Amino acid sequence: MITLYVRFDIDAVKKKFDTGVYGAACYKTVFRNLPANLLQGCHVSMGDSNATLSGREYVCIIGLSAPEKQLQSIREALSRNGEFSSVCAGNPLALASVETEPLVSDGVYTADGGLLDSWAKMAFDSLQEAPPEQTETPPPPLRPDTAEETRANAPKQRHGCLTTWLVIILIGNASAMIMGLLADHPIGIVLAFLGLINIGCVILLLTWNKIGFYGLALTSIIIFIINLYLGVNIIQAIAGFFGLFILWGLLNQTKNGVSGWENMKKIDWSSPADKLD
C-alpha cells in the first residue's frame, strides 16, 4: 500500500467551518465528499506536517493508505471537489510510497465506522447524524459553546515534547527545594517554598488545569525580583523567564490537530469553588 497525503490549510479550515477543532473538520471534509465504497478498507491517519512543526507552514494532513489504484480514484474525486478545494493547502494531494510525515493512525475506514478511532471516529459519527441532503454541502458553523463541548469530550493527548519539559521542570524544582533548604541563607527557605509551589503548578498542568501555567508565571516574576534584590545581573535575571517561554511554546504545539493549551480546562473565576473547572 502507498499513502495519499490530503493536505489542509488550517487557517482556511478554521475560518470556513468556524471551529478550533480543525482535525475533526478535516476528517469530515474527506468522509463527506467521498463515497463509502471508495474509502472502504483505507487506513486513515492524521497530524500536522513536519513543516508545520518546524514553523514553515500551517498544514494538517489526513493520510489515506490503500492500493494505488484505489488512491488514484480518491485523488481524482477530491481534485474535482469544491469544498476540499476551498480549504486545501499547496500540493494538496501528494502520493508517497514511504511515510514522510508524523501522522497518528486512527484506524481503518469501514461502512459502519467500527474500526475507526479518535478524531476519525468522532467525525464519522457526527456525519451519520446529518441529513443525507447535506452530503455535498458544508456543515453549519459550530457555535462557540458547541466547539468547547466537542473539545472537552475529545480524547486529550499531550505532545511528547511538552510532557518531557514538564518532567524537567519537576526535577529542576525538586533539586532547587533541596538546595534551598540546605543553604545557609534566609532566601534559601523562600526559594525552597517557591520550588514547592512550582511542583504543584506542574501537577496542575499535567491534569489539564490552566491555572498551573499562571502559577509558574507568578513564581517566575517573584524569582526575577529576588534575583535583582541579590544583585544578579539584569540579563541573567531576565534569562530566568526562558523556561516559561519554552513552556508556552510547547503548550501551543498540536497533537491530532489540537494544542495542549486548547485541551486545558477553562478557568471559571465566577465561583471560587470552581476555579479549577
Coordinates of C-alpha atoms in Angstrom, one line a residue:
M1 CA 0.0 0.0 0.0
I2 CA 1.0 3.6 -0.5
T3 CA -0.3 6.7 1.2
L4 CA -2.2 9.7 -0.2
Y5 CA -1.4 12.9 1.9
V6 CA -4.5 15.1 1.8
R7 CA -3.2 18.5 2.9
F8 CA -5.4 21.1 4.5
D9 CA -4.7 24.8 5.1
I10 CA -5.5 25.0 8.9
D11 CA -6.4 28.7 8.8
A12 CA -8.8 28.1 5.9
V13 CA -10.4 25.2 7.7
K14 CA -10.9 27.2 10.9
K15 CA -12.4 30.1 9.0
K16 CA -14.7 28.0 6.8
F17 CA -16.1 25.8 9.5
D18 CA -15.8 28.3 12.4
T19 CA -14.1 25.8 14.7
G20 CA -10.8 25.4 16.5
V21 CA -11.1 21.6 16.3
Y22 CA -9.6 21.5 12.9
G23 CA -8.6 17.9 12.9
A24 CA -12.2 16.6 13.1
A25 CA -13.2 19.2 10.4
C26 CA -10.5 17.8 8.0
Y27 CA -11.8 14.3 8.5
K28 CA -15.4 15.4 7.9
T29 CA -14.3 17.1 4.6
V30 CA -12.8 13.8 3.4
F31 CA -15.6 11.5 4.6
R32 CA -18.4 13.8 3.5
N33 CA -17.2 14.2 -0.1
L34 CA -16.1 10.6 -0.9
P35 CA -18.4 7.6 -1.3
A36 CA -18.1 4.9 1.3
N37 CA -17.2 2.2 -1.2
L38 CA -14.2 4.3 -2.4
L39 CA -12.9 4.7 1.2
Q40 CA -13.6 1.1 2.2
G41 CA -10.5 -0.5 3.7
C42 CA -8.4 2.6 3.8
H43 CA -6.1 3.0 6.8
V44 CA -6.6 6.6 8.0
S45 CA -4.2 8.8 9.9
M46 CA -3.8 12.4 10.8
G47 CA -1.3 15.0 12.1
D48 CA 0.4 18.3 11.5
S49 CA 3.0 18.3 8.7
N50 CA 6.7 18.2 9.5
A51 CA 7.0 21.7 8.0
T52 CA 4.2 22.9 10.4
L53 CA 6.0 21.5 13.4
S54 CA 9.1 23.5 12.4
G55 CA 7.1 26.7 11.8
R56 CA 7.4 26.8 8.0
E57 CA 3.7 26.3 7.2
Y58 CA 0.4 25.7 8.9
V59 CA -1.0 22.5 7.4
C60 CA -2.9 19.5 8.7
I61 CA -2.6 16.2 6.8
I62 CA -5.1 13.3 6.5
G63 CA -3.2 10.2 5.4
L64 CA -5.1 7.5 3.4
S65 CA -3.2 4.3 2.9
A66 CA -4.6 1.8 0.3
P67 CA -3.7 0.1 -3.0
E68 CA -2.5 2.7 -5.6
K69 CA -5.5 2.2 -7.9
Q70 CA -7.9 3.0 -5.1
L71 CA -5.9 6.1 -4.1
Q72 CA -5.8 7.3 -7.7
S73 CA -9.7 7.2 -7.7
I74 CA -9.8 9.1 -4.4
R75 CA -7.3 11.7 -5.7
E76 CA -9.4 12.3 -8.8
A77 CA -12.6 12.7 -6.8
L78 CA -11.1 15.1 -4.3
S79 CA -9.4 17.2 -7.0
R80 CA -12.8 18.0 -8.5
N81 CA -14.5 18.7 -5.2
G82 CA -15.3 22.3 -4.5
E83 CA -15.4 22.1 -0.7
F84 CA -11.9 20.5 -0.5
S85 CA -10.5 23.0 -3.0
S86 CA -11.6 25.8 -0.7
V87 CA -9.6 24.6 2.3
C88 CA -6.7 22.7 0.7
A89 CA -3.0 23.6 1.1
G90 CA -0.3 23.7 -1.5
N91 CA 0.5 20.3 -3.1
P92 CA -3.0 19.2 -1.8
L93 CA -2.9 15.5 -2.9
A94 CA 0.5 14.0 -2.6
L95 CA 1.2 10.3 -3.1
A96 CA 4.0 8.8 -1.0
S97 CA 5.4 5.2 -1.1
V98 CA 7.3 5.8 2.1
E99 CA 5.9 7.6 5.2
T100 CA 7.5 11.0 5.4
E101 CA 5.0 12.8 7.8
P102 CA 4.5 12.3 11.5
L103 CA 0.9 11.1 11.3
V104 CA -1.0 9.1 14.0
S105 CA -3.1 6.1 13.0
D106 CA -6.9 6.5 13.5
G107 CA -7.9 3.0 12.4
V108 CA -9.5 1.6 9.2
Y109 CA -12.5 3.0 7.3
T110 CA -15.5 0.7 7.1
A111 CA -19.1 1.3 6.1
D112 CA -20.2 1.3 9.8
G113 CA -17.1 3.1 11.1
G114 CA -16.5 0.3 13.6
L115 CA -12.7 0.2 13.1
L116 CA -12.1 4.0 13.4
D117 CA -10.6 5.7 16.4
S118 CA -10.2 9.2 17.9
W119 CA -10.9 12.1 15.6
A120 CA -11.8 9.9 12.7
K121 CA -14.5 8.1 14.7
M122 CA -15.8 11.4 16.0
A123 CA -16.1 12.9 12.5
F124 CA -17.7 9.7 11.1
D125 CA -20.3 9.5 13.9
S126 CA -21.1 13.2 13.5
L127 CA -21.8 12.8 9.8
Q128 CA -24.1 9.9 10.4
E129 CA -26.4 12.3 12.4
A130 CA -26.6 14.8 9.5
P131 CA -29.5 14.6 6.9
P132 CA -28.5 12.9 3.6
E133 CA -29.0 16.1 1.6
Q134 CA -26.2 17.8 3.4
T135 CA -23.6 15.3 1.9
E136 CA -22.2 17.8 -0.7
T137 CA -22.6 21.0 1.4
P138 CA -20.5 22.3 4.3
P139 CA -22.0 21.7 7.8
P140 CA -23.4 24.7 9.7
P141 CA -20.7 26.6 11.7
L142 CA -20.2 25.3 15.2
R143 CA -21.4 27.7 17.9
P144 CA -18.6 28.6 20.4
D145 CA -20.3 26.6 23.1
T146 CA -20.6 23.5 20.8
A147 CA -16.9 23.8 19.9
E148 CA -16.0 23.9 23.6
E149 CA -18.1 20.9 24.3
T150 CA -16.6 18.9 21.4
R151 CA -13.1 19.7 22.6
A152 CA -14.0 18.8 26.2
N153 CA -15.3 15.4 25.2
A154 CA -12.5 14.6 22.8
P155 CA -9.7 12.3 23.9
K156 CA -6.9 14.6 25.2
Q157 CA -3.4 13.9 24.1
R158 CA -0.3 15.8 25.1
H159 CA 2.7 16.4 22.8
G160 CA 5.7 14.3 23.8
C161 CA 8.0 17.4 24.0
L162 CA 5.6 19.1 26.4
T163 CA 5.5 16.1 28.7
T164 CA 9.3 15.9 28.7
W165 CA 9.6 19.6 29.5
L166 CA 7.1 19.3 32.4
V167 CA 9.2 16.4 33.8
I168 CA 12.4 18.5 33.5
I169 CA 10.6 21.3 35.4
L170 CA 9.6 18.9 38.2
I171 CA 13.1 17.6 38.6
G172 CA 14.7 21.1 38.5
N173 CA 12.3 22.4 41.1
A174 CA 12.8 19.4 43.4
S175 CA 16.5 20.0 43.2
A176 CA 16.0 23.7 43.9
M177 CA 14.0 22.8 47.0
I178 CA 16.8 20.6 48.4
M179 CA 19.5 23.2 47.7
G180 CA 17.3 26.0 49.2
L181 CA 16.7 24.0 52.4
L182 CA 20.5 23.3 52.7
A183 CA 21.5 26.9 52.0
D184 CA 22.7 28.9 55.0
H185 CA 20.6 32.0 54.0
P186 CA 17.0 33.0 54.7
I187 CA 16.4 33.4 50.9
G188 CA 17.0 29.7 50.6
I189 CA 13.8 29.0 52.5
V190 CA 11.9 31.3 50.2
L191 CA 13.3 29.6 47.1
A192 CA 12.5 26.2 48.5
F193 CA 8.9 27.3 49.1
L194 CA 8.7 28.7 45.5
G195 CA 10.1 25.4 44.3
L196 CA 7.3 23.5 46.1
I197 CA 4.7 25.9 44.5
N198 CA 6.2 25.2 41.1
I199 CA 5.9 21.4 41.6
G200 CA 2.2 21.9 42.4
C201 CA 1.8 24.0 39.3
V202 CA 3.3 21.4 37.1
I203 CA 1.0 18.7 38.6
L204 CA -1.9 21.0 37.7
L205 CA -0.7 21.3 34.1
L206 CA -0.4 17.5 33.9
T207 CA -4.0 17.3 35.0
W208 CA -5.1 19.8 32.3
N209 CA -5.6 22.8 34.6
K210 CA -4.6 26.2 33.0
I211 CA -4.1 27.8 36.4
G212 CA -0.8 25.8 36.7
F213 CA 0.7 28.0 33.9
Y214 CA -0.4 31.2 35.6
G215 CA 1.2 30.0 38.9
L216 CA 4.5 29.3 37.1
A217 CA 4.4 32.8 35.6
L218 CA 3.8 34.4 39.0
T219 CA 6.7 32.5 40.7
S220 CA 9.0 33.4 37.7
I221 CA 8.2 37.1 38.4
I222 CA 8.9 36.7 42.1
I223 CA 12.2 34.9 41.4
F224 CA 13.1 37.7 39.0
I225 CA 12.6 40.3 41.8
I226 CA 14.6 38.2 44.3
N227 CA 17.5 38.0 41.8
L228 CA 17.5 41.7 41.4
Y229 CA 17.5 42.1 45.2
L230 CA 20.5 39.8 45.4
G231 CA 22.4 41.9 42.8
V232 CA 22.1 39.4 39.9
N233 CA 22.9 40.9 36.5
I234 CA 19.7 42.1 34.8
I235 CA 20.4 39.9 31.7
Q236 CA 20.8 36.8 33.9
A237 CA 17.7 37.7 35.8
I238 CA 15.7 38.0 32.6
A239 CA 17.1 34.7 31.4
G240 CA 15.1 33.1 34.2
F241 CA 12.0 33.6 32.0
F242 CA 13.3 31.5 29.2
G243 CA 11.9 28.3 30.7
L244 CA 8.4 29.9 30.9
F245 CA 8.7 31.0 27.2
I246 CA 9.7 27.4 26.2
L247 CA 6.7 26.0 28.1
W248 CA 4.3 28.4 26.4
G249 CA 5.6 27.4 23.0
L250 CA 5.2 23.7 23.8
L251 CA 1.7 24.2 25.2
N252 CA 0.8 25.6 21.7
Q253 CA 2.3 22.6 19.8
T254 CA -0.5 20.5 18.4
K255 CA -1.2 16.8 18.5
N256 CA -4.0 15.3 16.4
G257 CA -5.0 18.9 15.5
V258 CA -5.4 20.2 19.0
S259 CA -2.8 22.1 21.1
G260 CA -2.1 21.3 24.7
W261 CA -3.4 24.8 25.7
E262 CA -6.7 24.1 23.9
N263 CA -7.0 20.9 25.9
M264 CA -6.7 22.7 29.2
K265 CA -9.7 23.1 31.4
K266 CA -11.3 26.5 31.3
I267 CA -10.9 28.6 34.5
D268 CA -14.2 29.9 35.8
W269 CA -13.5 32.9 38.0
S270 CA -17.1 33.5 38.9
S271 CA -17.1 31.0 41.7
P272 CA -14.1 30.3 44.0
A273 CA -15.1 26.7 44.3
D274 CA -14.9 26.2 40.5
K275 CA -11.6 27.9 39.7
L276 CA -10.1 24.7 38.5
D277 CA -13.1 23.6 36.4

